[in-house]
mmCIF file of C-alpha atoms in Angstrom:
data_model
loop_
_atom_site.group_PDB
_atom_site.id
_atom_site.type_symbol
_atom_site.label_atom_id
_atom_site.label_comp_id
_atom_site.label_asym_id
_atom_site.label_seq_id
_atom_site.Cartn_x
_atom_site.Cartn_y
_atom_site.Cartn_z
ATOM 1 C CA UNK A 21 -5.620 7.282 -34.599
ATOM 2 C CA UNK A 22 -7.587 3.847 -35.300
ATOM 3 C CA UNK A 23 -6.336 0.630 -35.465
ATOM 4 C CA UNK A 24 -6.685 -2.210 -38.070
ATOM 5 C CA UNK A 25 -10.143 -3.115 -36.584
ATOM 6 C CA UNK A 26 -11.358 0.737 -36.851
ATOM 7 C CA UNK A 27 -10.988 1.322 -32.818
ATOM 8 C CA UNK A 28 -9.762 3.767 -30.572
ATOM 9 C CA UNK A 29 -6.596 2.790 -28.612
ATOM 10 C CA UNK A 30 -7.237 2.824 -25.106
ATOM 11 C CA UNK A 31 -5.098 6.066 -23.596
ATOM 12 C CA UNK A 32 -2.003 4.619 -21.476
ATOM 13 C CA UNK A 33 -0.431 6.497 -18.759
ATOM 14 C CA UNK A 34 3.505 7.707 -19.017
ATOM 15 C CA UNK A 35 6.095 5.595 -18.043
ATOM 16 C CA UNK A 36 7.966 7.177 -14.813
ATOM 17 C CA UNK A 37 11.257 5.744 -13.998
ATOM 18 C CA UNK A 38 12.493 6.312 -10.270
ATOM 19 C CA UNK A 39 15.776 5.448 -10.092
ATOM 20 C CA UNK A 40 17.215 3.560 -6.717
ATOM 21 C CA UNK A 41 20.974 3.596 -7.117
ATOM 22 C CA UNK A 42 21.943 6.118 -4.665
ATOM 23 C CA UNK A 43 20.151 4.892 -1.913
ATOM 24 C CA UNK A 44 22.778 3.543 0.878
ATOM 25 C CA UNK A 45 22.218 -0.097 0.660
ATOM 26 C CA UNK A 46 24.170 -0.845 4.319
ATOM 27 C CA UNK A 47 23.594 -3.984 3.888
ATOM 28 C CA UNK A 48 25.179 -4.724 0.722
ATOM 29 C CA UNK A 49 27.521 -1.660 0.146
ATOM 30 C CA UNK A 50 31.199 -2.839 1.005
ATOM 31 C CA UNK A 51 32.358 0.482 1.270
ATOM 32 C CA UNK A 52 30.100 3.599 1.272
ATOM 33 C CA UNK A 53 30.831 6.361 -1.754
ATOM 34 C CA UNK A 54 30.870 9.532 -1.431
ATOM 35 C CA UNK A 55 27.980 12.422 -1.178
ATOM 36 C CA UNK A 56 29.691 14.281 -4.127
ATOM 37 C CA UNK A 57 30.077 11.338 -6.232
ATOM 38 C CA UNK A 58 26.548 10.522 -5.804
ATOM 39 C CA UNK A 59 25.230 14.020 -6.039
ATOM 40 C CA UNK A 60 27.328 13.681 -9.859
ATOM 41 C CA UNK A 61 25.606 10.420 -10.528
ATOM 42 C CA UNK A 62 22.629 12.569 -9.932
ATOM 43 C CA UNK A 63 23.360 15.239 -12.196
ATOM 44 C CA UNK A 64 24.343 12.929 -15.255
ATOM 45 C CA UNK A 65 21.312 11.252 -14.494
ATOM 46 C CA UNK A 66 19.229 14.123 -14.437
ATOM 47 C CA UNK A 67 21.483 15.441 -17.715
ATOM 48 C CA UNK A 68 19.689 12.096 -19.311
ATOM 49 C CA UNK A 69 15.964 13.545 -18.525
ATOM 50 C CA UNK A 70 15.319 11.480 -14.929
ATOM 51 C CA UNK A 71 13.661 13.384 -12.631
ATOM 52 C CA UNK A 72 12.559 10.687 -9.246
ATOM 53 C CA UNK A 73 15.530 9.446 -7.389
ATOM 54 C CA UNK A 74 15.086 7.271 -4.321
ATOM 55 C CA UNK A 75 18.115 8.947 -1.917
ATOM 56 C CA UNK A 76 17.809 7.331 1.353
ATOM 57 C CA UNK A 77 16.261 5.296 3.874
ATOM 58 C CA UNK A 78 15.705 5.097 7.712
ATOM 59 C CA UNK A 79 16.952 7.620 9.431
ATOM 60 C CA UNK A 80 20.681 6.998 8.056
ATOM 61 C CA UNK A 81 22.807 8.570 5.227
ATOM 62 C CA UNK A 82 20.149 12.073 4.587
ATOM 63 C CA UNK A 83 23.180 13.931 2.987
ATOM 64 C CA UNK A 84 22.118 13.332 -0.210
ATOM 65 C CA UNK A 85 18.846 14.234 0.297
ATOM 66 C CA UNK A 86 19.591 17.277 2.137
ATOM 67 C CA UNK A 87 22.450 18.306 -0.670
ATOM 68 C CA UNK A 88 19.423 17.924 -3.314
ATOM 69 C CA UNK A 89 17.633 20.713 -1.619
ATOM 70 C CA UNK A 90 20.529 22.754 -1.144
ATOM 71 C CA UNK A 91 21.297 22.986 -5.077
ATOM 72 C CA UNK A 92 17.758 23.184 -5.699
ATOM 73 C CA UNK A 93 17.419 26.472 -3.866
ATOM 74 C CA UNK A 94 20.917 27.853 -5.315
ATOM 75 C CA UNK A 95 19.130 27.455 -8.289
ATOM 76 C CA UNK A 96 21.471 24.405 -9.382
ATOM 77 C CA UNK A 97 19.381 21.758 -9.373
ATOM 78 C CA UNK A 98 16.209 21.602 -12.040
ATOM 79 C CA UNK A 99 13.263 22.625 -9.404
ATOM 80 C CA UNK A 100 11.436 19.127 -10.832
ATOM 81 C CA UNK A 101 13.814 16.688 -9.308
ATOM 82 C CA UNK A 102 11.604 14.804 -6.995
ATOM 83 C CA UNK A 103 13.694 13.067 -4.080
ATOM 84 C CA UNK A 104 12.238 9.990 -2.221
ATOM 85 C CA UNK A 105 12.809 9.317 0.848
ATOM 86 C CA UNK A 106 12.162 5.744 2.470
ATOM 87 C CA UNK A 107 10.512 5.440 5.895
ATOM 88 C CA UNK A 108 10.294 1.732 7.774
ATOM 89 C CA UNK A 109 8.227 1.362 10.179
ATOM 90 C CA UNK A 110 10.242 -0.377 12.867
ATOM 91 C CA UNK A 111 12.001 2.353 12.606
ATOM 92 C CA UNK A 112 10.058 5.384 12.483
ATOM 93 C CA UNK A 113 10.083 7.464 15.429
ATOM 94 C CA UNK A 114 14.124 7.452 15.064
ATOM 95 C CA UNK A 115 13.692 9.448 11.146
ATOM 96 C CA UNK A 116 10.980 11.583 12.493
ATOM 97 C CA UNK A 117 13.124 13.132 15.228
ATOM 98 C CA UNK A 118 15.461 13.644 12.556
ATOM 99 C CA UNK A 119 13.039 15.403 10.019
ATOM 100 C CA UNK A 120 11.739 17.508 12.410
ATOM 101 C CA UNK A 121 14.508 19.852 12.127
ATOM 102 C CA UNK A 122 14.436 19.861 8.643
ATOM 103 C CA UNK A 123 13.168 22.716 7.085
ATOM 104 C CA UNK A 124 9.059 22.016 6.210
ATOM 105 C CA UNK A 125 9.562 22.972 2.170
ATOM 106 C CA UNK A 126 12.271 19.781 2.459
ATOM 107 C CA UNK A 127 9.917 17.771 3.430
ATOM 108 C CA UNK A 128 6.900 19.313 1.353
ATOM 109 C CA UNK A 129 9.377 18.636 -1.845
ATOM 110 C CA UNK A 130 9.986 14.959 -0.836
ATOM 111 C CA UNK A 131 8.261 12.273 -1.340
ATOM 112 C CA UNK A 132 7.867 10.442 1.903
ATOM 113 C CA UNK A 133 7.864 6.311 1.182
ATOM 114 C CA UNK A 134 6.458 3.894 3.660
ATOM 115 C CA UNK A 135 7.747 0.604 4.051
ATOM 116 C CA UNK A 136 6.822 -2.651 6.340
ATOM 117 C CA UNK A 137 3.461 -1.205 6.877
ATOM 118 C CA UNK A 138 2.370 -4.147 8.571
ATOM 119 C CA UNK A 139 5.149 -4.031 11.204
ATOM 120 C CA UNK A 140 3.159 -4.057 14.665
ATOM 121 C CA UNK A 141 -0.370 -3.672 13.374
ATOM 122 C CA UNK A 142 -2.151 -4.142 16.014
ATOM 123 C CA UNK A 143 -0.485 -0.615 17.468
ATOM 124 C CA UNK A 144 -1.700 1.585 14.360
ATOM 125 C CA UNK A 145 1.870 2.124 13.565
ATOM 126 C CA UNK A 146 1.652 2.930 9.881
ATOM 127 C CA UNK A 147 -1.637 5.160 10.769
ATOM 128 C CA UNK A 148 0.688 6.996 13.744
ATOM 129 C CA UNK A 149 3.547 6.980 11.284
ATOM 130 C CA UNK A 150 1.206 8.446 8.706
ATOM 131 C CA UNK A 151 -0.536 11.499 10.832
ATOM 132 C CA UNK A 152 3.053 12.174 12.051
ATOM 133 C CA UNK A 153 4.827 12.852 8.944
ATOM 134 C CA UNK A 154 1.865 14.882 7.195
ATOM 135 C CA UNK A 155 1.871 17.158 10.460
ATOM 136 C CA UNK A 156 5.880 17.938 9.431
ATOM 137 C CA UNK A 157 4.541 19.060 6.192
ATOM 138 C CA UNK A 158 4.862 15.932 4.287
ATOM 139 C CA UNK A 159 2.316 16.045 1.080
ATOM 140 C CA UNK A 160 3.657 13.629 -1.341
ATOM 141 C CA UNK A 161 3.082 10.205 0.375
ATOM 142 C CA UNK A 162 3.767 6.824 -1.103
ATOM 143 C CA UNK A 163 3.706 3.459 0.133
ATOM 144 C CA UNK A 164 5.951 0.164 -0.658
ATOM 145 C CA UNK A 165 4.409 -3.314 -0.356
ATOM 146 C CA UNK A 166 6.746 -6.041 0.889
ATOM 147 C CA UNK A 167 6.070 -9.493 -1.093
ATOM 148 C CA UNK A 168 7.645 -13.156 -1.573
ATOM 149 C CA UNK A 169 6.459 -14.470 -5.036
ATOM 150 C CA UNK A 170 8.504 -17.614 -4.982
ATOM 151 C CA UNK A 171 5.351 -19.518 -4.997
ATOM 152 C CA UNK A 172 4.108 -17.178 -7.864
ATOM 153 C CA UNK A 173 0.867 -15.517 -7.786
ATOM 154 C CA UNK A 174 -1.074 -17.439 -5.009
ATOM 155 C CA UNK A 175 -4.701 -16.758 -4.010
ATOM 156 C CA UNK A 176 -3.813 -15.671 -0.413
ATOM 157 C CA UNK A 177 -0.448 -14.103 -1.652
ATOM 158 C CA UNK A 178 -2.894 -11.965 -3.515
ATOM 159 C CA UNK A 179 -5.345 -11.212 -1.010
ATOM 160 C CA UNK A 180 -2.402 -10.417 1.324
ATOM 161 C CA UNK A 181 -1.808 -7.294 -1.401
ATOM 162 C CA UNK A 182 -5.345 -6.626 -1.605
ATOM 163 C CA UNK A 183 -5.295 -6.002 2.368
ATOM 164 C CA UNK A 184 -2.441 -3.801 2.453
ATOM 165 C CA UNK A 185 -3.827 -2.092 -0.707
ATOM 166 C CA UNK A 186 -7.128 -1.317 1.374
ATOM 167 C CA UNK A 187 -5.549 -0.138 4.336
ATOM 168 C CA UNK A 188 -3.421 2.205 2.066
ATOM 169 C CA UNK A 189 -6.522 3.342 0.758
ATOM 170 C CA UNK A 190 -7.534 4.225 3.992
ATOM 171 C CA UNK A 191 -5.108 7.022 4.599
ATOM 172 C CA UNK A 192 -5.752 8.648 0.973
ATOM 173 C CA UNK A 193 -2.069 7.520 -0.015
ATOM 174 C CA UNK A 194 -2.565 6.559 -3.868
ATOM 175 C CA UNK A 195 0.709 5.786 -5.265
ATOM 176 C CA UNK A 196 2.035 2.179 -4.661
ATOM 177 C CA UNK A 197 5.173 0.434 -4.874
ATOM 178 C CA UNK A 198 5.128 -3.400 -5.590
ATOM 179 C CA UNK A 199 8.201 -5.078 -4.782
ATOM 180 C CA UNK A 200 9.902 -7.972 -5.979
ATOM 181 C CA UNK A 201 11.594 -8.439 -2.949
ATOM 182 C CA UNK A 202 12.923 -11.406 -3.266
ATOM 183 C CA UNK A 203 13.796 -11.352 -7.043
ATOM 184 C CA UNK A 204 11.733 -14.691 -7.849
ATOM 185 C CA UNK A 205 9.326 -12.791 -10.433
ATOM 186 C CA UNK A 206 8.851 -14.338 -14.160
ATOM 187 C CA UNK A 207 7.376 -12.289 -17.032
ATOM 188 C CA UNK A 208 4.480 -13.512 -17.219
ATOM 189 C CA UNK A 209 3.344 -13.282 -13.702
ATOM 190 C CA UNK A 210 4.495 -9.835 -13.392
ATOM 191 C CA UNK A 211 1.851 -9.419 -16.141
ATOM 192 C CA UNK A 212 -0.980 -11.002 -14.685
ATOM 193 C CA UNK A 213 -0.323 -9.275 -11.279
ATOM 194 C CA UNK A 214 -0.077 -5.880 -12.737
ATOM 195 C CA UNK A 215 -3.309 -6.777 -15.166
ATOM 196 C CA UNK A 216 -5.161 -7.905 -11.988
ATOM 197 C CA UNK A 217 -4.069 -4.601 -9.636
ATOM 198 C CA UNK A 218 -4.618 -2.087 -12.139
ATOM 199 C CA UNK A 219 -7.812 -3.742 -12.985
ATOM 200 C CA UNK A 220 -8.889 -3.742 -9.290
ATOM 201 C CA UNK A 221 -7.624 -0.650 -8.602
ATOM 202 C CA UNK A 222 -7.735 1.550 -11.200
ATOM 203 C CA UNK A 223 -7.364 4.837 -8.940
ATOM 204 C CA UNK A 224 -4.173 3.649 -7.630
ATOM 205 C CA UNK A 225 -0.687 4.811 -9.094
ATOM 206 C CA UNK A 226 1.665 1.384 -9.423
ATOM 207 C CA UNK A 227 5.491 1.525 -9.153
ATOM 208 C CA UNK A 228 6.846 -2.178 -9.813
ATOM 209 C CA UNK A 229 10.327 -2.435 -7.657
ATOM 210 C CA UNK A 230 12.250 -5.588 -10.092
ATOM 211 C CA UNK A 231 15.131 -7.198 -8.147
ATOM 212 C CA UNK A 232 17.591 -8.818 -10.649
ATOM 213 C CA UNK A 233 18.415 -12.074 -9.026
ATOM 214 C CA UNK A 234 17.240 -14.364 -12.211
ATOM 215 C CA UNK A 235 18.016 -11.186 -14.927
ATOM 216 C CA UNK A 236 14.401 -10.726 -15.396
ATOM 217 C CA UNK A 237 14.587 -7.014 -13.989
ATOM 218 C CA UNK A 238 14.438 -5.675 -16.956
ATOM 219 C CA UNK A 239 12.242 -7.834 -18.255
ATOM 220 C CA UNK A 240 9.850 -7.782 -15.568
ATOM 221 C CA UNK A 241 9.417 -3.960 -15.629
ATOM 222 C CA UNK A 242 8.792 -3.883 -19.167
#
């Protein structure tokens, strides 16, 4: 197990691949497709060895999600599918009154994904959004962070993260999503900003969200 200079490799964590596809993109889905036919995306995909699927967001479209659970306790769904479900914060209270009359092992076997966590800081929305959700029963928490990288990897655009990062941190959330929001990422800045991240957090769990507006997606990710 040494290389050609006689050394120890350092140990590198697994790859996890979430997939996004069924989430109900309103704003881009011409026509909406049916819960069955997504629910048989799912299973092909899950058939293939995924196991994290991003299902919904807001407080619209939870038939997925819900349909998940269902075949999971008919015993027809692999018990280590791991649904996310997406939470924005300027729209919060809305999906809360909805998951509170969700069964509590539904939400214990979600994980519960914060986005626009700076929406009306001042008000300690993501902290009330936060305390709310974990008092439904939510345990797996995770957190997206919104960015614009046409400018590249700035010194404030950096610092910006860093902020967010800290104020994650605060609320003992640990995994992260990094987005590419507005698809403007190039190779080799998505490798310095993941080098500097894991390097100043190294607690942290990274997800890196690639949009494919110059092809680089794939790229990106890898």
């Amino acid at each position: 197990n040494l290389d050609a200079h006689g050394l120890k490799p350092k140990a590198v964590a697994p790859l996890i691949v979430v997939d996004e596809t069924l989430r109900e993109g309103v704003e881009r889905c011409p026509f909406p497709i049916s819960t069955q036919t997504k629910i048989d995306i799912l299973k092909s995909m899950v058939v293939a060895g995924l196991r994290e699927f991003v299902v919904g967001i807001g407080p619209e479209y939870p038939d997925v999600w819900c349909e998940i659970h269902r075949l999971k306790e008919k015993n027809e769904m692999p018990a280590d599918v791991l649904p996310t479900y997406i939470i924005l914060l300027n729209c919060w209270e809305t999906a809360y009154e909805h998951f509170k009359k969700m069964p509590e092992n539904w939400i214990a076997g979600t994980v519960i994904s914060f986005g626009m966590i700076t929406h009306k800081r001042h008000e300690n929305t993501f902290e009330r959004a936060v305390e709310a959700f974990k008092k439904l029963g939510a345990k797996n928490l995770k957190v997206s962070i919104l960015n614009n990288f046409k400018k590249g990897i700035t010194d404030d655009k950096y610092a910006d993260i860093f902020e967010q990062i800290e104020l994650v941190k605060s609320q003992g959330i640990s995994v992260i999503r990094i987005n590419d929001s507005i698809g403007t990422l190039l190779p080799s800045t998505t490798r310095e900003l993941c080098c500097r991240l894991v390097n100043d957090f190294p607690s942290i769990t990274f997800c890196l969200h690639a949009h494919n507006d110059r092809g680089l997606a794939l790229a990106n990710t890898l």
